[in-house]
mmCIF file of C-alpha atoms in Angstrom:
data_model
loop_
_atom_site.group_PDB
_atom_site.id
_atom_site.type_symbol
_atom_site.label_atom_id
_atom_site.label_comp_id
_atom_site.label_asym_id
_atom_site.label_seq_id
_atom_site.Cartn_x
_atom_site.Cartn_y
_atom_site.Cartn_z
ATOM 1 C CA UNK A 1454 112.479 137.776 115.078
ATOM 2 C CA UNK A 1455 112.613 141.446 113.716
ATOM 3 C CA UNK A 1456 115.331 141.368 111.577
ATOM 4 C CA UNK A 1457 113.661 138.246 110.021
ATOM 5 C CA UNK A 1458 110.092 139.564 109.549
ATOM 6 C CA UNK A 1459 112.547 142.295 108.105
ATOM 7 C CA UNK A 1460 114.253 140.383 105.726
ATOM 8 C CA UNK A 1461 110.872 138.191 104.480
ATOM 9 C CA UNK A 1462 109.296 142.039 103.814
ATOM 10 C CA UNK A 1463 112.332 142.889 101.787
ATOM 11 C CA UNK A 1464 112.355 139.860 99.425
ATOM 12 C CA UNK A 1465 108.597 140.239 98.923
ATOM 13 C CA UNK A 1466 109.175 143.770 97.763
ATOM 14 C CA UNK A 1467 111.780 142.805 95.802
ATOM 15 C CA UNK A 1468 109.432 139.791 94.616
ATOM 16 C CA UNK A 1469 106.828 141.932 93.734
ATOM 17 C CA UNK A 1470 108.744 144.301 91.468
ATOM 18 C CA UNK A 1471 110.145 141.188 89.447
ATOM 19 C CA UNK A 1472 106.565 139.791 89.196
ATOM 20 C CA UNK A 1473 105.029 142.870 87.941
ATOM 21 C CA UNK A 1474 107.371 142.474 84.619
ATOM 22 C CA UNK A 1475 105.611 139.033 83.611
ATOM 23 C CA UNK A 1476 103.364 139.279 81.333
ATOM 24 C CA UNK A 1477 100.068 137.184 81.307
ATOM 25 C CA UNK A 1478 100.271 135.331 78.658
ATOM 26 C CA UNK A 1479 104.228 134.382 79.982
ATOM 27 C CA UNK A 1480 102.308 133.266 83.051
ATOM 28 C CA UNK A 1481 99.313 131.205 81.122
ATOM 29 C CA UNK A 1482 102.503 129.884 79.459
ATOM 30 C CA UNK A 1483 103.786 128.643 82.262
ATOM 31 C CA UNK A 1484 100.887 127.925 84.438
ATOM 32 C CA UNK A 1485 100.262 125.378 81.621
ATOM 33 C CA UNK A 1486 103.630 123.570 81.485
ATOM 34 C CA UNK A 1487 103.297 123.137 85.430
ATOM 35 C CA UNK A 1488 100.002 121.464 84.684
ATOM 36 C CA UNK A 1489 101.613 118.904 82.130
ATOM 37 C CA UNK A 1490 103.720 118.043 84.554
ATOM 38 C CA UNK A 1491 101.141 117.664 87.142
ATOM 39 C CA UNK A 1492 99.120 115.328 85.791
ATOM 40 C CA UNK A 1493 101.752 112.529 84.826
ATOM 41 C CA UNK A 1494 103.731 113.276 88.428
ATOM 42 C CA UNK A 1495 103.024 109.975 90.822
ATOM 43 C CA UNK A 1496 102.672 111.879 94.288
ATOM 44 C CA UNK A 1497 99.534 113.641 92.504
ATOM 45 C CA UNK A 1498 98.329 111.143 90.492
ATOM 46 C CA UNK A 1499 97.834 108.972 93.063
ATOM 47 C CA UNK A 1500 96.393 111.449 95.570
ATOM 48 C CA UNK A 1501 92.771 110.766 96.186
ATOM 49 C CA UNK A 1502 92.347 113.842 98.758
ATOM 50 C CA UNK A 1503 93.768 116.860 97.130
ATOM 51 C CA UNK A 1504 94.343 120.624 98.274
ATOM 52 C CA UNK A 1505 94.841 123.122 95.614
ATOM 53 C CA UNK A 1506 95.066 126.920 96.147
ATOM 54 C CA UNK A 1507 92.925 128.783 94.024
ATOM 55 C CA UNK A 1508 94.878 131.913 92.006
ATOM 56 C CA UNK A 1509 94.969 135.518 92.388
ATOM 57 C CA UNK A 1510 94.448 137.189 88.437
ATOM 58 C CA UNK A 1511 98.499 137.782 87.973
ATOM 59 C CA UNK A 1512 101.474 136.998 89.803
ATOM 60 C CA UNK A 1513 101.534 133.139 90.149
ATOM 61 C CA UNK A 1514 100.476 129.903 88.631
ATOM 62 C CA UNK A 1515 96.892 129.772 87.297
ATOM 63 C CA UNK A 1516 95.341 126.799 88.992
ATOM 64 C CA UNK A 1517 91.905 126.256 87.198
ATOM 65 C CA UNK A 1518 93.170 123.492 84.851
ATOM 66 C CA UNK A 1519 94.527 121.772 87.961
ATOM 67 C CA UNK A 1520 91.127 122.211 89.725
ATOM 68 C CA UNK A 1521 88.934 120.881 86.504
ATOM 69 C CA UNK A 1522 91.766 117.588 86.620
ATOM 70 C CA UNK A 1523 91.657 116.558 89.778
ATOM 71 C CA UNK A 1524 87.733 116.959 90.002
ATOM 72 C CA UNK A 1525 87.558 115.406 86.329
ATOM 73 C CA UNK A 1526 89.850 112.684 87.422
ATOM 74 C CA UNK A 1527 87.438 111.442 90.751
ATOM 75 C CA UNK A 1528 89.896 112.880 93.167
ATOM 76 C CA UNK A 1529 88.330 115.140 96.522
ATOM 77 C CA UNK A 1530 89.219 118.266 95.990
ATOM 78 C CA UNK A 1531 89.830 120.854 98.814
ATOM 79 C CA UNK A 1532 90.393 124.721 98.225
ATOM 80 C CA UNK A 1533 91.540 127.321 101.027
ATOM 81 C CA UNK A 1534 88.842 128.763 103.623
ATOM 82 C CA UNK A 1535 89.741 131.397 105.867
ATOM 83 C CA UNK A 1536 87.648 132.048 108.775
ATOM 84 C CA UNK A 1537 88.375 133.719 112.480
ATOM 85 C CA UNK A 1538 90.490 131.184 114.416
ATOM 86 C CA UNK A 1539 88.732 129.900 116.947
ATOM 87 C CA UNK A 1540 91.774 129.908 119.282
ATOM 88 C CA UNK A 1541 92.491 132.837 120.706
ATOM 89 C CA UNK A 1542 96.453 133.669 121.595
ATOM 90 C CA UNK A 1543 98.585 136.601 120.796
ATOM 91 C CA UNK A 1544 101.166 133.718 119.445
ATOM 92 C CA UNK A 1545 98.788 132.706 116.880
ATOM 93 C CA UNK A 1546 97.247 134.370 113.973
ATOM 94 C CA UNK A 1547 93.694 135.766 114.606
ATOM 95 C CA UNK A 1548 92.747 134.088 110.988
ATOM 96 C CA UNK A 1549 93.239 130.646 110.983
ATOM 97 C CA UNK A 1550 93.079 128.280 107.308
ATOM 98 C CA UNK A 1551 90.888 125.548 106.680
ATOM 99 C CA UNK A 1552 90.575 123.752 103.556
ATOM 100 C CA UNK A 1553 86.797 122.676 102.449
ATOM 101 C CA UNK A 1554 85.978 120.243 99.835
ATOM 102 C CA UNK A 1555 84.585 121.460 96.773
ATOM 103 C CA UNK A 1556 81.212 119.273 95.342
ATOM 104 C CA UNK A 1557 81.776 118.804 91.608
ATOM 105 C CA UNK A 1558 82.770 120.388 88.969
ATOM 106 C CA UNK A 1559 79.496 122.615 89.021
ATOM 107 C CA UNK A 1560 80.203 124.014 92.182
ATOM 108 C CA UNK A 1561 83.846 124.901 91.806
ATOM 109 C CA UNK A 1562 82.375 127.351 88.948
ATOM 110 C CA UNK A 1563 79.498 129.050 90.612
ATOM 111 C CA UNK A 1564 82.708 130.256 93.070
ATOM 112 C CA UNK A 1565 82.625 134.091 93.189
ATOM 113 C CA UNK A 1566 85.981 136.012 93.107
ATOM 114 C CA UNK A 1567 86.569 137.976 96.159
ATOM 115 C CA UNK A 1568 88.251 141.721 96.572
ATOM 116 C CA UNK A 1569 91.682 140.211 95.221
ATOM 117 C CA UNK A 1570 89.527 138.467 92.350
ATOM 118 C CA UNK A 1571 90.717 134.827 93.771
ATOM 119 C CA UNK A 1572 87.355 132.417 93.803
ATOM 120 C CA UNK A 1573 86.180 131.889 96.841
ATOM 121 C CA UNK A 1574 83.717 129.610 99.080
ATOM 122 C CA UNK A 1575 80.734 131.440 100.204
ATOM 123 C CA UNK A 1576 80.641 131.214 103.639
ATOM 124 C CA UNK A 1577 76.985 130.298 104.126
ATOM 125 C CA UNK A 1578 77.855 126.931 102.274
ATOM 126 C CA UNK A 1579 80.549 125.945 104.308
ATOM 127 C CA UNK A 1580 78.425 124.204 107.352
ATOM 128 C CA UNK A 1581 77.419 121.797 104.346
ATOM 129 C CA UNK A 1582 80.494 121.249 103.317
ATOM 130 C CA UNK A 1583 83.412 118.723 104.133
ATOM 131 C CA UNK A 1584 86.586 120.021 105.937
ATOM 132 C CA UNK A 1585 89.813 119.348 107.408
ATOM 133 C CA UNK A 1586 88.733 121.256 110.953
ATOM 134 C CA UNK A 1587 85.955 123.418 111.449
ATOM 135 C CA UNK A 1588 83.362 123.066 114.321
ATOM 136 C CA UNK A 1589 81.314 120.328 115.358
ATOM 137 C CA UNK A 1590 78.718 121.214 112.143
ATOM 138 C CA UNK A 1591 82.023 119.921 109.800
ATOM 139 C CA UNK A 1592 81.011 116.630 108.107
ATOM 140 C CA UNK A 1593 83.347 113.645 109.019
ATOM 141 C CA UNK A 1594 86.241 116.165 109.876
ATOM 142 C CA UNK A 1595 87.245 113.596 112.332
ATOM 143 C CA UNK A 1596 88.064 111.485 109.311
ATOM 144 C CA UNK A 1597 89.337 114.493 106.554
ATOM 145 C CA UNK A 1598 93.220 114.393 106.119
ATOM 146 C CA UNK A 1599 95.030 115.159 102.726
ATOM 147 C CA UNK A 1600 96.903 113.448 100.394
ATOM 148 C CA UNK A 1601 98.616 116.010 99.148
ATOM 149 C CA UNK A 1602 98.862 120.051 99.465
ATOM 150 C CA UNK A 1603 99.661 122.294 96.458
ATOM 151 C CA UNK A 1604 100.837 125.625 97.761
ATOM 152 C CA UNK A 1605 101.172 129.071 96.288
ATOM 153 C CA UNK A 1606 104.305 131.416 97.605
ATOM 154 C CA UNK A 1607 106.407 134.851 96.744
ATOM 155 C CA UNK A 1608 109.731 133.143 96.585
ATOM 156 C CA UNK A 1609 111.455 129.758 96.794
ATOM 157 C CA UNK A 1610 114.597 128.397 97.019
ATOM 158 C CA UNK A 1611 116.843 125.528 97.891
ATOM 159 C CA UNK A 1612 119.028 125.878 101.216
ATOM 160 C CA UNK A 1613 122.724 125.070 100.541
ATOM 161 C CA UNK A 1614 123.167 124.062 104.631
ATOM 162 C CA UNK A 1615 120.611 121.014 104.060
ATOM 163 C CA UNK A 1616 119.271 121.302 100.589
ATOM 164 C CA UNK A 1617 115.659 121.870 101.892
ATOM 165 C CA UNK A 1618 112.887 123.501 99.530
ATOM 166 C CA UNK A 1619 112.362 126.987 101.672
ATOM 167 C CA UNK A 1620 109.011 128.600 100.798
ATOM 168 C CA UNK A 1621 108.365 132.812 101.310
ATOM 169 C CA UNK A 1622 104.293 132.969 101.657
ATOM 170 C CA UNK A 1623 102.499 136.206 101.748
ATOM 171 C CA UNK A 1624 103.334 136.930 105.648
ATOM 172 C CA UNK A 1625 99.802 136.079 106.967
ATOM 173 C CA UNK A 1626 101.487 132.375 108.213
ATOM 174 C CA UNK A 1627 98.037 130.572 107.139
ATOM 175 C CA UNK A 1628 99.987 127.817 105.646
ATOM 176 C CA UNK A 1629 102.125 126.932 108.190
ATOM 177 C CA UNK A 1630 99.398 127.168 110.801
ATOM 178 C CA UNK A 1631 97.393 125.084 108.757
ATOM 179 C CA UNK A 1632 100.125 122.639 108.246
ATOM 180 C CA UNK A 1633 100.987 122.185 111.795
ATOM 181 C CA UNK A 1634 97.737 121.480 112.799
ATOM 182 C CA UNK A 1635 97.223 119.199 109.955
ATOM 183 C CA UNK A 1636 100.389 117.197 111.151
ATOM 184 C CA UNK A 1637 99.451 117.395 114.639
ATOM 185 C CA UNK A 1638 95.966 115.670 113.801
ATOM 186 C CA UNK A 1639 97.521 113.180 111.330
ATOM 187 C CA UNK A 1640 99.640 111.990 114.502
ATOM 188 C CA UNK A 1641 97.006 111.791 117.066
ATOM 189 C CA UNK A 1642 94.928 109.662 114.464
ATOM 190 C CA UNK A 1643 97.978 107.430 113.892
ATOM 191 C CA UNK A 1644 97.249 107.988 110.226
ATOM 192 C CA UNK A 1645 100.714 107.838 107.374
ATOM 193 C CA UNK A 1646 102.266 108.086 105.489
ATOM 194 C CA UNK A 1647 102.208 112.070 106.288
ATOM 195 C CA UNK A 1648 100.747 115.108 103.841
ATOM 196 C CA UNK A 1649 102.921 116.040 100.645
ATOM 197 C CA UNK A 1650 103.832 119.601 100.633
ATOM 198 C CA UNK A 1651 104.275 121.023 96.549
ATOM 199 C CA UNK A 1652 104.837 124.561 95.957
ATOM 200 C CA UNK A 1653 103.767 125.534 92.460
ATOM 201 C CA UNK A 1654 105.792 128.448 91.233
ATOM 202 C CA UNK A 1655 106.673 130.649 87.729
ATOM 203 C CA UNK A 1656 110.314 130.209 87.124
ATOM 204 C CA UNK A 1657 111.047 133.518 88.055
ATOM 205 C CA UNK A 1658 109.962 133.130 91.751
ATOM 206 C CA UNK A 1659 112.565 130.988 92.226
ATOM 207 C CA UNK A 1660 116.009 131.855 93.329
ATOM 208 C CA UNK A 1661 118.577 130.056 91.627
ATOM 209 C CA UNK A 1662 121.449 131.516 92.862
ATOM 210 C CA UNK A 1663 122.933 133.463 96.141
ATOM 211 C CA UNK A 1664 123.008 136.863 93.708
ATOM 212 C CA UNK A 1665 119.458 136.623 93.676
ATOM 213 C CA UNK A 1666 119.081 136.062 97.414
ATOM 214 C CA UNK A 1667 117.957 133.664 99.691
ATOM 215 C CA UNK A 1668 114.646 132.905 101.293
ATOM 216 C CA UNK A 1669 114.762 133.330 105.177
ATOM 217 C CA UNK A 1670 112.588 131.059 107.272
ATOM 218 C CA UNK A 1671 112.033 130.653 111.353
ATOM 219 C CA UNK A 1672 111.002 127.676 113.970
ATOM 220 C CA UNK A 1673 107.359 127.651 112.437
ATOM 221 C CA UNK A 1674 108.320 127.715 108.224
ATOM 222 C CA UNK A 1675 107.607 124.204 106.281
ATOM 223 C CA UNK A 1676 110.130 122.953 104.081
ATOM 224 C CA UNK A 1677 108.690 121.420 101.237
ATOM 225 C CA UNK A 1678 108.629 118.096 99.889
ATOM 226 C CA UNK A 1679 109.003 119.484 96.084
ATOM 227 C CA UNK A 1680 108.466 122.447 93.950
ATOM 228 C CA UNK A 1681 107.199 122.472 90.249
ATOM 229 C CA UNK A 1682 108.240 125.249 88.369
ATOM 230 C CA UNK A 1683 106.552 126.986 85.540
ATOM 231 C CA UNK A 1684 109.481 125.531 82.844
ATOM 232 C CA UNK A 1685 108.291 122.193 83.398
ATOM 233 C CA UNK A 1686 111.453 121.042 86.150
ATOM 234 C CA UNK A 1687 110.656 119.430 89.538
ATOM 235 C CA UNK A 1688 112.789 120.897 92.441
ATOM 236 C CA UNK A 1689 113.215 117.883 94.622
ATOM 237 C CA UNK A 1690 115.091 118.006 97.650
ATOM 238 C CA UNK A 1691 116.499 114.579 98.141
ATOM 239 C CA UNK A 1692 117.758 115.393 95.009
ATOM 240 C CA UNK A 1693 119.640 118.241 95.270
ATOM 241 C CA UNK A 1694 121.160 116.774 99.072
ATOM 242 C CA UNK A 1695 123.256 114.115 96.962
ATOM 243 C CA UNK A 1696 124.708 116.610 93.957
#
């Protein structure tokens, strides 16, 4: 387990030295062909519940025309909440994920950006709102699953083993946590078909080839159903199994 937490801190080094060379308006560039594709791509057109990450200022896909979409187009749209976890283990993390629904459109921009200028959900409004978890104050969390999860990450890639979508987060493991539990609940509520799992990514945080490197994952990593890069192409993994 050391060497990997080793080896994910040396690609996000690495990571962050070849993100610092983007400029923005390469990344509003981008950020904007990954919408295009977005919004004619089945799995999120026909979400109804949707998770979307909301973006840091620089270094990944800018998600506000995403957000303004899926609240334009009638869908629920949940953003990222992170609050202590309730569960208290030294095999879990001591901040636990939830994902809380945002109102309308109104709401989404009265968001204030927090230290790392991301918008964020005060937490004094999140008793009111909906949410995946949360405490017995949650509305209808007994009911709130996702369609589909959009996820941010450092680095992706495609495993030549199995031809999986491997995903390099920010180290903090909310994502997978969150996932898990989000699985586990989807089972004990007999509820399918499961969530969808997109990574949304700027070309250059994916690794095309072995020269680049490779993106290490353990036990507890989520491969992902698809990635949408910021050139417009769809990294699917079914896809790349058969070539």
């Amino acid at each position: 387990m050391a060497s990997l937490s080793a080896a994910k801190q040396q690609l996000r080094s690495a990571m962050k030295q070849r993100l610092g060379t983007i400029s923005h308006e390469a990344a509003i560039s981008q950020s904007s062909a990954v919408y295009n594709t977005l919004k004619s791509f089945k799995p999120y057109v026909e979400a109804k519940r949707v998770s979307v990450f909301l973006s840091m200022p620089s270094g990944e896909i800018q998600t506000d025309a995403i957000v303004r979409d899926a609240l334009e187009s009638g869908k629920e749209v949940f953003v990222p909440y992170l609050h202590r976890n309730p569960v208290a283990s030294p095999s879990l993390p001591a901040r636990a994920m939830d994902m809380v629904r945002l109102k309308d459109l109104g709401d989404y921009e009265s968001l204030k950006p927090d230290r790392w200028g991301i918008p964020s959900i005060d937490p004094a409004t999140v008793h009111e709102r909906q949410r995946i978890f949360g405490g017995p104050d949650a509305q209808h969390s007994d009911r709130a699953l996702l369609d589909i999860v959009l996820m941010p990450g450092v680095a992706f890639d495609i495993s030549p083993e199995n031809g999986t979508i491997r995903r390099l987060g920010h180290g903090k493991g909310f994502y997978d946590y969150f996932i898990n539990r989000h699985n586990a609940k989807s089972s004990s509520l007999k509820q399918e078909p499961p969530v969808l799992l997109y990574g949304l990514a700027l070309s250059e945080q994916f690794l095309s080839s072995p020269s680049e490197g490779s993106v290490p994952v353990g036990p507890l990593d989520q491969p992902l159903d698809g990635l949408i890069l910021g050139n417009g192409e769809i990294k699917s993994p079914i896809e790349n199994k058969t070539k």
